[in-house]
CSV table of C-alpha atoms in Angstrom, one decimal:
chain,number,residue,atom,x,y,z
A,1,UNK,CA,20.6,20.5,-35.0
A,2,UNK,CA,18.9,17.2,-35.0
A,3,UNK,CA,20.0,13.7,-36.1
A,4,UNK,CA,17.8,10.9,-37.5
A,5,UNK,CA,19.1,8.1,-35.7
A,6,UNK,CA,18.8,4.9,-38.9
A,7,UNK,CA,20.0,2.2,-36.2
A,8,UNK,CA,19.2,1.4,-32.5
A,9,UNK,CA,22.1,0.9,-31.3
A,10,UNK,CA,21.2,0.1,-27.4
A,11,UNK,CA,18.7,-2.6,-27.8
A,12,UNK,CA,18.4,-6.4,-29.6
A,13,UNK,CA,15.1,-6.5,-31.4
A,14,UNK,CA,13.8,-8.6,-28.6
A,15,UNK,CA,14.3,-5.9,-26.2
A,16,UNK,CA,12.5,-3.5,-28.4
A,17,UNK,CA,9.8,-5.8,-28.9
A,18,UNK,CA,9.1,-7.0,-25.4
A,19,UNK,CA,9.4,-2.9,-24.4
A,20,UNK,CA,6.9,-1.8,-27.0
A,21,UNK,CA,4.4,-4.4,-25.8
A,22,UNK,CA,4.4,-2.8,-22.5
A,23,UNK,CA,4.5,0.3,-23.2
A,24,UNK,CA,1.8,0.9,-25.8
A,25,UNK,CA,3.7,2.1,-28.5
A,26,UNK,CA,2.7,-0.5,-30.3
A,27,UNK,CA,5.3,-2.3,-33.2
A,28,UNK,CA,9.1,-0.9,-32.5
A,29,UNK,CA,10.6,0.5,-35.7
A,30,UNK,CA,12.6,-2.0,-37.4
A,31,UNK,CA,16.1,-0.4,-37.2
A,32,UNK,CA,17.8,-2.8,-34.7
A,33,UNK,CA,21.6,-3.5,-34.4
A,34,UNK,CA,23.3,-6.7,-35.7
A,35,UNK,CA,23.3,-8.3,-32.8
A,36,UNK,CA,20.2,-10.8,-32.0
A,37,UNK,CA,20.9,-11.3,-28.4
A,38,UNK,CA,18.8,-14.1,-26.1
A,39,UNK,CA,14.9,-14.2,-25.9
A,40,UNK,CA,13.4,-11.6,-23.4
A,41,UNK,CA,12.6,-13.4,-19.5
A,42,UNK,CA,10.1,-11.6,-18.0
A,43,UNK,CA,9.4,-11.7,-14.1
A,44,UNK,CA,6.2,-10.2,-12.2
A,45,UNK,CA,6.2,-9.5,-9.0
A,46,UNK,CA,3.2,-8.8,-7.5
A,47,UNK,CA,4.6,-6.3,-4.9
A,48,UNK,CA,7.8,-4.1,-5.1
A,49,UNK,CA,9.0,-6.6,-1.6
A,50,UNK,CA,9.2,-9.3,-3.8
A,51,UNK,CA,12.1,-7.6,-6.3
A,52,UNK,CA,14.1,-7.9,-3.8
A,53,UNK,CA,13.6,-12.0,-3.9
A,54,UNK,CA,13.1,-12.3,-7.4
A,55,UNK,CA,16.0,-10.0,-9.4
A,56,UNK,CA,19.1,-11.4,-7.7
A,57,UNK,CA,17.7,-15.2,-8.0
A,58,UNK,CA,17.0,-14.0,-11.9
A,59,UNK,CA,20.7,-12.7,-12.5
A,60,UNK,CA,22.3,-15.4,-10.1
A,61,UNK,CA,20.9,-17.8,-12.9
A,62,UNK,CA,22.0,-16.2,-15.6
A,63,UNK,CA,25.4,-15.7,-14.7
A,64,UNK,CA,25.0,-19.2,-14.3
A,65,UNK,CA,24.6,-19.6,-17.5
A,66,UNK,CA,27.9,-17.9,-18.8
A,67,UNK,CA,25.4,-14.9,-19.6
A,68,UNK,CA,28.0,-11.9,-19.1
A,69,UNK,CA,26.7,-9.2,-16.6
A,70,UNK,CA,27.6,-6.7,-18.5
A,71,UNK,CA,24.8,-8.3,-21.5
A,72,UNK,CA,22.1,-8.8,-18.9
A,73,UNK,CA,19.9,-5.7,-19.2
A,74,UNK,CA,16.8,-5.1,-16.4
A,75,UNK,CA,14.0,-3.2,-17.2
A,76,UNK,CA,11.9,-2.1,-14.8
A,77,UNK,CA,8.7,0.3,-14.3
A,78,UNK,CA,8.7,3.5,-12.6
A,79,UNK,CA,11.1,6.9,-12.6
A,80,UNK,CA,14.4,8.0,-11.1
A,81,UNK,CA,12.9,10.1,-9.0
A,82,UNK,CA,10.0,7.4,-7.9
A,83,UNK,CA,12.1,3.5,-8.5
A,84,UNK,CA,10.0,0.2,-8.2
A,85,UNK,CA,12.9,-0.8,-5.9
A,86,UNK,CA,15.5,1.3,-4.6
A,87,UNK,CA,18.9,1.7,-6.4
Protein backbone atom coordinates (compact mmCIF):
# COMPACT_ATOMS: atom_id res chain seq x y z
CA UNK A 1 0.00 0.00 0.00
CA UNK A 2 1.17 3.46 -0.85
CA UNK A 3 0.77 6.79 0.98
CA UNK A 4 0.61 10.30 -0.53
CA UNK A 5 2.82 12.04 1.64
CA UNK A 6 0.69 16.02 1.89
CA UNK A 7 3.70 17.48 4.00
CA UNK A 8 7.53 17.33 3.84
CA UNK A 9 8.36 16.81 6.88
CA UNK A 10 12.40 16.59 6.59
CA UNK A 11 13.19 19.81 4.84
CA UNK A 12 12.53 23.90 5.40
CA UNK A 13 11.42 25.24 2.05
CA UNK A 14 14.87 26.67 1.67
CA UNK A 15 16.27 23.35 1.65
CA UNK A 16 13.95 22.20 -0.87
CA UNK A 17 14.49 25.01 -2.94
CA UNK A 18 18.24 25.25 -2.99
CA UNK A 19 18.10 21.14 -3.63
CA UNK A 20 15.74 21.42 -6.54
CA UNK A 21 18.03 24.00 -8.20
CA UNK A 22 20.72 21.54 -8.20
CA UNK A 23 19.30 18.88 -9.03
CA UNK A 24 17.14 19.58 -12.04
CA UNK A 25 13.95 18.86 -10.84
CA UNK A 26 13.06 22.05 -11.32
CA UNK A 27 10.31 23.99 -8.67
CA UNK A 28 9.97 21.63 -5.25
CA UNK A 29 6.27 21.01 -4.51
CA UNK A 30 5.00 23.39 -2.18
CA UNK A 31 4.15 21.09 0.84
CA UNK A 32 6.83 22.24 3.39
CA UNK A 33 6.65 21.97 7.22
CA UNK A 34 5.97 24.93 9.47
CA UNK A 35 9.15 25.57 10.20
CA UNK A 36 11.03 28.32 7.93
CA UNK A 37 14.52 27.53 9.16
CA UNK A 38 17.76 29.93 8.09
CA UNK A 39 18.64 30.86 4.46
CA UNK A 40 20.67 28.02 2.62
CA UNK A 41 24.93 28.75 2.74
CA UNK A 42 26.34 27.18 -0.04
CA UNK A 43 30.13 26.22 -0.24
CA UNK A 44 32.14 25.02 -3.54
CA UNK A 45 35.02 23.33 -3.35
CA UNK A 46 36.76 22.96 -6.26
CA UNK A 47 38.39 19.54 -5.26
CA UNK A 48 37.01 16.89 -2.84
CA UNK A 49 40.73 17.88 -0.63
CA UNK A 50 39.34 20.98 0.04
CA UNK A 51 36.02 19.57 2.09
CA UNK A 52 38.14 18.65 4.42
CA UNK A 53 39.17 22.60 4.91
CA UNK A 54 36.05 23.98 4.19
CA UNK A 55 33.07 21.85 6.13
CA UNK A 56 34.48 21.99 9.72
CA UNK A 57 35.43 25.86 9.27
CA UNK A 58 31.54 26.04 7.86
CA UNK A 59 29.99 24.26 11.00
CA UNK A 60 32.66 25.69 13.49
CA UNK A 61 30.88 29.04 12.48
CA UNK A 62 27.72 28.11 12.82
CA UNK A 63 27.83 26.68 16.08
CA UNK A 64 29.21 29.84 16.65
CA UNK A 65 26.36 31.31 16.01
CA UNK A 66 24.12 29.36 18.65
CA UNK A 67 23.00 27.30 15.35
CA UNK A 68 22.20 23.86 17.14
CA UNK A 69 24.16 20.90 15.43
CA UNK A 70 21.50 18.91 15.41
CA UNK A 71 19.59 21.85 12.91
CA UNK A 72 22.61 22.24 10.68
CA UNK A 73 21.90 19.90 7.73
CA UNK A 74 24.95 19.18 4.92
CA UNK A 75 24.24 18.21 1.60
CA UNK A 76 26.57 17.02 -0.44
CA UNK A 77 26.95 15.26 -4.11
CA UNK A 78 27.76 11.80 -4.74
CA UNK A 79 26.42 8.13 -3.23
CA UNK A 80 27.05 5.98 -0.24
CA UNK A 81 28.77 3.69 -2.02
CA UNK A 82 31.02 6.54 -4.00
CA UNK A 83 31.06 9.87 -0.96
CA UNK A 84 32.59 13.26 -2.16
CA UNK A 85 34.47 12.88 1.15
CA UNK A 86 34.77 10.03 3.21
CA UNK A 87 32.30 9.40 6.21
Amino acid sequence: MRYKLKTNCRNTPQIAKATASVTGFGNAPDIWRDTLGLSVEREHCKEPEDVSRVLPETVRGLVKDEIPVADIVILMPGSRKKPVWPM
